[in-house]
PDB file of C-alpha atoms in Angstrom:
ATOM      1  CA  MET A   1     -18.300  -9.685   5.392  1.00 59.00           C
ATOM      2  CA  GLU A   2     -19.361  -6.364   4.022  1.00 74.00           C
ATOM      3  CA  ARG A   3     -18.602  -5.834   0.557  1.00 84.00           C
ATOM      4  CA  ILE A   4     -16.389  -2.548  -0.076  1.00 86.00           C
ATOM      5  CA  THR A   5     -17.581   0.272  -2.325  1.00 91.00           C
ATOM      6  CA  TRP A   6     -15.607   0.806  -5.741  1.00 95.00           C
ATOM      7  CA  ASP A   7     -13.849   3.761  -3.880  1.00 95.00           C
ATOM      8  CA  GLN A   8     -12.644   1.541  -0.973  1.00 92.00           C
ATOM      9  CA  PHE A   9     -11.603  -0.836  -3.366  1.00 94.00           C
ATOM     10  CA  PHE A  10      -9.236   1.323  -5.643  1.00 97.00           C
ATOM     11  CA  MET A  11      -7.786   2.498  -2.570  1.00 96.00           C
ATOM     12  CA  ALA A  12      -7.035  -0.302  -1.154  1.00 95.00           C
ATOM     13  CA  GLN A  13      -5.298  -1.052  -4.400  1.00 96.00           C
ATOM     14  CA  CYS A  14      -3.282   2.154  -3.716  1.00 96.00           C
ATOM     15  CA  HIS A  15      -2.108   1.061  -0.399  1.00 95.00           C
ATOM     16  CA  LEU A  16      -1.183  -2.325  -1.869  1.00 94.00           C
ATOM     17  CA  LEU A  17       1.073  -0.533  -4.392  1.00 96.00           C
ATOM     18  CA  ALA A  18       2.482   1.540  -1.657  1.00 95.00           C
ATOM     19  CA  VAL A  19       4.151  -1.459   0.230  1.00 94.00           C
ATOM     20  CA  ARG A  20       6.198  -2.067  -3.051  1.00 95.00           C
ATOM     21  CA  SER A  21       7.329   1.744  -2.304  1.00 95.00           C
ATOM     22  CA  THR A  22      11.463   1.793  -2.068  1.00 94.00           C
ATOM     23  CA  CYS A  23      11.187   5.177  -0.370  1.00 91.00           C
ATOM     24  CA  THR A  24      12.238   5.282   3.218  1.00 90.00           C
ATOM     25  CA  ARG A  25      10.503   8.614   3.968  1.00 90.00           C
ATOM     26  CA  LEU A  26       7.072   8.176   2.824  1.00 92.00           C
ATOM     27  CA  ALA A  27       4.945   5.029   1.053  1.00 94.00           C
ATOM     28  CA  VAL A  28       2.555   6.335  -1.671  1.00 97.00           C
ATOM     29  CA  GLY A  29       0.620   4.281  -4.220  1.00 97.00           C
ATOM     30  CA  ALA A  30      -1.521   5.490  -6.832  1.00 98.00           C
ATOM     31  CA  THR A  31      -3.858   3.728  -9.038  1.00 98.00           C
ATOM     32  CA  ILE A  32      -5.269   5.144 -12.425  1.00 98.00           C
ATOM     33  CA  VAL A  33      -8.833   4.283 -12.846  1.00 98.00           C
ATOM     34  CA  ARG A  34     -11.317   4.345 -16.044  1.00 97.00           C
ATOM     35  CA  ASP A  35     -15.012   2.852 -15.854  1.00 96.00           C
ATOM     36  CA  ASN A  36     -14.636   1.010 -12.804  1.00 96.00           C
ATOM     37  CA  ARG A  37     -11.073  -0.668 -14.405  1.00 97.00           C
ATOM     38  CA  ILE A  38      -7.556   0.189 -13.067  1.00 98.00           C
ATOM     39  CA  VAL A  39      -5.542   0.895 -16.307  1.00 97.00           C
ATOM     40  CA  ALA A  40      -2.488   1.576 -14.103  1.00 98.00           C
ATOM     41  CA  GLY A  41      -0.727   1.712 -10.790  1.00 98.00           C
ATOM     42  CA  GLY A  42       2.221   3.144  -9.585  1.00 98.00           C
ATOM     43  CA  TYR A  43       4.559   3.359  -6.368  1.00 97.00           C
ATOM     44  CA  ASN A  44       7.234   5.948  -5.514  1.00 96.00           C
ATOM     45  CA  GLY A  45      10.381   4.190  -5.929  1.00 94.00           C
ATOM     46  CA  SER A  46      13.662   4.885  -8.155  1.00 93.00           C
ATOM     47  CA  ILE A  47      14.060   4.563 -11.768  1.00 93.00           C
ATOM     48  CA  SER A  48      14.126   0.835 -13.166  1.00 90.00           C
ATOM     49  CA  GLY A  49      17.572  -0.336 -12.444  1.00 92.00           C
ATOM     50  CA  GLY A  50      18.363   2.559 -10.428  1.00 92.00           C
ATOM     51  CA  ASP A  51      19.808   2.967  -6.734  1.00 91.00           C
ATOM     52  CA  HIS A  52      17.069   2.559  -4.523  1.00 92.00           C
ATOM     53  CA  CYS A  53      16.531   4.664  -1.180  1.00 92.00           C
ATOM     54  CA  ILE A  54      15.835   1.736   0.856  1.00 93.00           C
ATOM     55  CA  ASP A  55      19.402   0.348  -0.433  1.00 93.00           C
ATOM     56  CA  HIS A  56      21.547   3.595  -0.537  1.00 93.00           C
ATOM     57  CA  GLY A  57      19.531   6.321   1.300  1.00 91.00           C
ATOM     58  CA  CYS A  58      17.877   9.237   0.412  1.00 89.00           C
ATOM     59  CA  TYR A  59      19.457  12.147  -2.182  1.00 91.00           C
ATOM     60  CA  VAL A  60      17.737  14.958  -1.002  1.00 90.00           C
ATOM     61  CA  ILE A  61      18.444  17.751  -2.096  1.00 91.00           C
ATOM     62  CA  ASP A  62      15.993  21.061  -0.994  1.00 90.00           C
ATOM     63  CA  ASN A  63      14.321  18.969   1.524  1.00 85.00           C
ATOM     64  CA  HIS A  64      13.275  16.600  -1.348  1.00 84.00           C
ATOM     65  CA  CYS A  65      14.481  13.136  -2.289  1.00 87.00           C
ATOM     66  CA  VAL A  66      15.393  13.017  -5.738  1.00 91.00           C
ATOM     67  CA  ARG A  67      16.026   9.481  -6.252  1.00 91.00           C
ATOM     68  CA  THR A  68      12.390   8.547  -6.023  1.00 92.00           C
ATOM     69  CA  ILE A  69       9.756   9.112  -8.819  1.00 96.00           C
ATOM     70  CA  HIS A  70       6.163   9.769  -7.281  1.00 96.00           C
ATOM     71  CA  ALA A  71       3.465   7.178  -7.513  1.00 98.00           C
ATOM     72  CA  GLU A  72       1.252   9.471  -9.526  1.00 98.00           C
ATOM     73  CA  MET A  73       4.070  10.102 -12.080  1.00 98.00           C
ATOM     74  CA  ASN A  74       5.250   6.651 -12.251  1.00 97.00           C
ATOM     75  CA  ALA A  75       1.716   5.375 -12.881  1.00 98.00           C
ATOM     76  CA  LEU A  76       1.118   7.971 -15.442  1.00 98.00           C
ATOM     77  CA  LEU A  77       4.318   7.086 -17.377  1.00 97.00           C
ATOM     78  CA  GLN A  78       3.422   3.518 -17.329  1.00 97.00           C
ATOM     79  CA  CYS A  79       0.215   5.117 -19.310  1.00 97.00           C
ATOM     80  CA  SER A  80       2.506   6.724 -21.342  1.00 96.00           C
ATOM     81  CA  LYS A  81       5.157   3.967 -21.847  1.00 96.00           C
ATOM     82  CA  TYR A  82       2.428   1.095 -23.031  1.00 97.00           C
ATOM     83  CA  GLY A  83       0.290   3.690 -25.064  1.00 97.00           C
ATOM     84  CA  ILE A  84      -2.992   3.660 -22.568  1.00 97.00           C
ATOM     85  CA  PRO A  85      -4.823   7.018 -22.660  1.00 97.00           C
ATOM     86  CA  VAL A  86      -5.408   9.083 -19.448  1.00 97.00           C
ATOM     87  CA  ALA A  87      -7.627  11.653 -20.519  1.00 97.00           C
ATOM     88  CA  GLY A  88     -11.183  11.488 -18.339  1.00 98.00           C
ATOM     89  CA  SER A  89      -9.900   9.029 -15.828  1.00 98.00           C
ATOM     90  CA  THR A  90     -10.077   9.226 -12.389  1.00 98.00           C
ATOM     91  CA  LEU A  91      -6.849   9.159  -9.885  1.00 98.00           C
ATOM     92  CA  TYR A  92      -6.635   7.168  -6.621  1.00 98.00           C
ATOM     93  CA  VAL A  93      -3.675   8.417  -4.289  1.00 98.00           C
ATOM     94  CA  THR A  94      -2.803   7.244  -0.916  1.00 97.00           C
ATOM     95  CA  HIS A  95      -1.493  11.006  -0.164  1.00 97.00           C
ATOM     96  CA  PHE A  96      -2.283  14.363  -1.859  1.00 98.00           C
ATOM     97  CA  PRO A  97      -0.502  14.931  -4.727  1.00 98.00           C
ATOM     98  CA  CYS A  98       2.540  17.269  -4.238  1.00 95.00           C
ATOM     99  CA  LEU A  99       2.554  20.675  -6.689  1.00 96.00           C
ATOM    100  CA  GLN A 100       4.547  18.845  -9.488  1.00 96.00           C
ATOM    101  CA  CYS A 101       2.396  15.879  -9.858  1.00 98.00           C
ATOM    102  CA  THR A 102      -0.835  18.099  -9.471  1.00 98.00           C
ATOM    103  CA  LYS A 103       0.428  19.687 -12.288  1.00 98.00           C
ATOM    104  CA  ALA A 104       1.060  16.247 -14.398  1.00 98.00           C
ATOM    105  CA  ILE A 105      -2.379  15.197 -13.349  1.00 98.00           C
ATOM    106  CA  ILE A 106      -3.714  18.029 -14.746  1.00 98.00           C
ATOM    107  CA  GLN A 107      -1.809  17.799 -17.957  1.00 98.00           C
ATOM    108  CA  ALA A 108      -2.653  14.110 -18.390  1.00 98.00           C
ATOM    109  CA  GLY A 109      -6.450  14.994 -18.539  1.00 98.00           C
ATOM    110  CA  ILE A 110      -7.393  13.127 -15.247  1.00 98.00           C
ATOM    111  CA  ARG A 111     -10.558  14.646 -14.169  1.00 98.00           C
ATOM    112  CA  HIS A 112     -11.115  13.241 -10.627  1.00 98.00           C
ATOM    113  CA  VAL A 113      -8.473  12.991  -7.670  1.00 98.00           C
ATOM    114  CA  PHE A 114      -9.227  10.660  -4.610  1.00 98.00           C
ATOM    115  CA  TYR A 115      -6.752  11.021  -1.881  1.00 98.00           C
ATOM    116  CA  ALA A 116      -6.659   9.127   1.519  1.00 97.00           C
ATOM    117  CA  ALA A 117      -4.470  10.966   3.871  1.00 96.00           C
ATOM    118  CA  ASP A 118      -3.443  14.752   3.807  1.00 96.00           C
ATOM    119  CA  TYR A 119      -0.130  15.401   3.531  1.00 95.00           C
ATOM    120  CA  LYS A 120       1.460  18.635   2.778  1.00 93.00           C
ATOM    121  CA  ASN A 121      -1.220  20.038   0.819  1.00 96.00           C
ATOM    122  CA  ASN A 122      -0.370  22.623  -1.250  1.00 96.00           C
ATOM    123  CA  ASP A 123      -2.837  25.628  -1.504  1.00 97.00           C
ATOM    124  CA  TYR A 124      -1.551  26.538  -4.982  1.00 98.00           C
ATOM    125  CA  ALA A 125      -2.226  23.016  -5.843  1.00 98.00           C
ATOM    126  CA  MET A 126      -5.439  23.144  -4.681  1.00 97.00           C
ATOM    127  CA  LYS A 127      -6.299  26.311  -6.544  1.00 98.00           C
ATOM    128  CA  LEU A 128      -4.868  24.617  -9.897  1.00 98.00           C
ATOM    129  CA  PHE A 129      -7.209  21.767  -9.312  1.00 98.00           C
ATOM    130  CA  ALA A 130     -10.035  23.982  -8.809  1.00 98.00           C
ATOM    131  CA  GLN A 131      -9.305  26.249 -11.990  1.00 98.00           C
ATOM    132  CA  SER A 132      -8.591  23.115 -14.004  1.00 98.00           C
ATOM    133  CA  GLY A 133     -12.158  21.810 -13.321  1.00 98.00           C
ATOM    134  CA  ILE A 134     -10.694  18.644 -11.782  1.00 98.00           C
ATOM    135  CA  SER A 135     -12.444  17.203  -8.742  1.00 98.00           C
ATOM    136  CA  VAL A 136     -10.564  16.604  -5.662  1.00 98.00           C
ATOM    137  CA  GLN A 137     -11.901  14.607  -2.746  1.00 98.00           C
ATOM    138  CA  HIS A 138     -10.639  13.470   0.498  1.00 97.00           C
ATOM    139  CA  ILE A 139     -11.793   9.461   0.882  1.00 94.00           C
ATOM    140  CA  PRO A 140     -10.339   8.427   4.465  1.00 89.00           C
ATOM    141  CA  PHE A 141      -9.264   4.998   4.297  1.00 87.00           C
ATOM    142  CA  ASP A 142      -9.612   2.299   6.749  1.00 78.00           C
ATOM    143  CA  GLU A 143      -7.337  -0.825   6.112  1.00 75.00           C
ATOM    144  CA  ARG A 144      -9.401  -2.824   8.836  1.00 70.00           C
ATOM    145  CA  LYS A 145     -12.003  -2.983   5.991  1.00 67.00           C
ATOM    146  CA  VAL A 146      -9.594  -5.157   4.039  1.00 67.00           C
ATOM    147  CA  ASP A 147      -8.045  -7.150   6.959  1.00 69.00           C
ATOM    148  CA  PHE A 148      -9.827 -10.387   6.708  1.00 64.00           C
ATOM    149  CA  THR A 149      -7.974 -12.155   9.500  1.00 75.00           C
ATOM    150  CA  SER A 150      -9.226  -8.998  12.017  1.00 75.00           C
ATOM    151  CA  ASP A 151     -12.020 -11.667  14.016  1.00 78.00           C
ATOM    152  CA  SER A 152      -9.386 -13.997  14.610  1.00 81.00           C
ATOM    153  CA  LYS A 153      -6.670 -11.523  15.647  1.00 82.00           C
ATOM    154  CA  LEU A 154      -9.006  -9.936  17.859  1.00 82.00           C
ATOM    155  CA  GLU A 155      -9.824 -13.231  19.382  1.00 86.00           C
ATOM    156  CA  LEU A 156      -6.356 -14.076  20.020  1.00 86.00           C
ATOM    157  CA  MET A 157      -5.943 -10.921  21.872  1.00 87.00           C
ATOM    158  CA  ASN A 158      -8.728 -11.618  23.760  1.00 86.00           C
ATOM    159  CA  GLU A 159      -7.665 -15.087  24.955  1.00 89.00           C
ATOM    160  CA  MET A 160      -4.264 -13.584  25.918  1.00 90.00           C
ATOM    161  CA  ILE A 161      -5.718 -11.207  28.101  1.00 88.00           C
ATOM    162  CA  GLN A 162      -7.851 -13.884  29.318  1.00 90.00           C
ATOM    163  CA  LYS A 163      -4.622 -16.079  30.034  1.00 88.00           C
ATOM    164  CA  MET A 164      -2.934 -13.206  31.582  1.00 91.00           C
ATOM    165  CA  GLN A 165      -6.205 -12.576  34.098  1.00 89.00           C
ATOM    166  CA  THR A 166      -5.710 -16.433  35.129  1.00 90.00           C
ATOM    167  CA  LEU A 167      -1.981 -16.266  35.733  1.00 88.00           C
ATOM    168  CA  GLY A 168      -2.964 -13.167  38.065  1.00 91.00           C
ATOM    169  CA  ALA A 169      -2.326 -10.069  36.008  1.00 89.00           C
ATOM    170  CA  LYS A 170      -4.266  -7.436  37.747  1.00 90.00           C
ATOM    171  CA  ASP A 171      -7.028  -5.641  36.093  1.00 88.00           C
ATOM    172  CA  GLU A 172      -5.095  -2.072  36.300  1.00 91.00           C
ATOM    173  CA  GLU A 173      -1.925  -3.868  34.747  1.00 88.00           C
ATOM    174  CA  LEU A 174      -3.918  -5.285  31.598  1.00 85.00           C
ATOM    175  CA  ALA A 175      -5.740  -1.583  31.198  1.00 88.00           C
ATOM    176  CA  PRO A 176      -3.231  -0.473  28.617  1.00 86.00           C
ATOM    177  CA  PHE A 177      -3.485  -3.454  26.489  1.00 87.00           C
ATOM    178  CA  MET A 178      -7.275  -3.839  26.524  1.00 87.00           C
ATOM    179  CA  THR A 179      -7.526   0.011  25.444  1.00 88.00           C
ATOM    180  CA  ARG A 180      -5.237  -0.976  22.620  1.00 87.00           C
ATOM    181  CA  VAL A 181      -6.741  -3.727  21.743  1.00 85.00           C
ATOM    182  CA  ASN A 182     -10.002  -1.624  21.550  1.00 83.00           C
ATOM    183  CA  ASP A 183      -8.687   0.811  19.642  1.00 80.00           C
ATOM    184  CA  LEU A 184      -7.140  -1.477  16.875  1.00 79.00           C
ATOM    185  CA  PHE A 185     -10.423  -3.426  16.547  1.00 76.00           C
ATOM    186  CA  LYS A 186     -12.944  -0.188  17.397  1.00 74.00           C
ATOM    187  CA  GLN A 187     -14.906  -1.615  19.889  1.00 57.00           C
TER     188      GLN A 187
END
């Protein structure tokens, strides 16, 4: 197995945090890192003890769910709550930060932002990051790098396709399945 880079490791942490999201519109995770150590993490969800979108639906005003706190804000607020300084730190996040999170990131003193997916990238947010001297870098994240069962999954898929061939399935019937397997496992 190939060892993943620090950037891949921290981005994987963000994606794991996103699985805790209670937002039904978009699951986002964020990790604050200093000296290659995780100091805080957050996901988008409701206030502690509050109603969650997964239970009560989104509370949308002006095309935004106001029930949730964004992942970046939750990570920053965790630092505030526990007295953890973030000035000079790096933020990893699954999606490009919104304008409000961008302003909070700048004010908190974060120096570097790495994001995995473009999402409504705001031009003004990019301008603010540049004006503040904060480096922003898109790092595509490949979930397969952290799927430690991919070899056995591929083996199972191939066995199933072979069994279907043995049972009389024609090549043209199997072709779409073989294409999907190849796409999933990038063969």
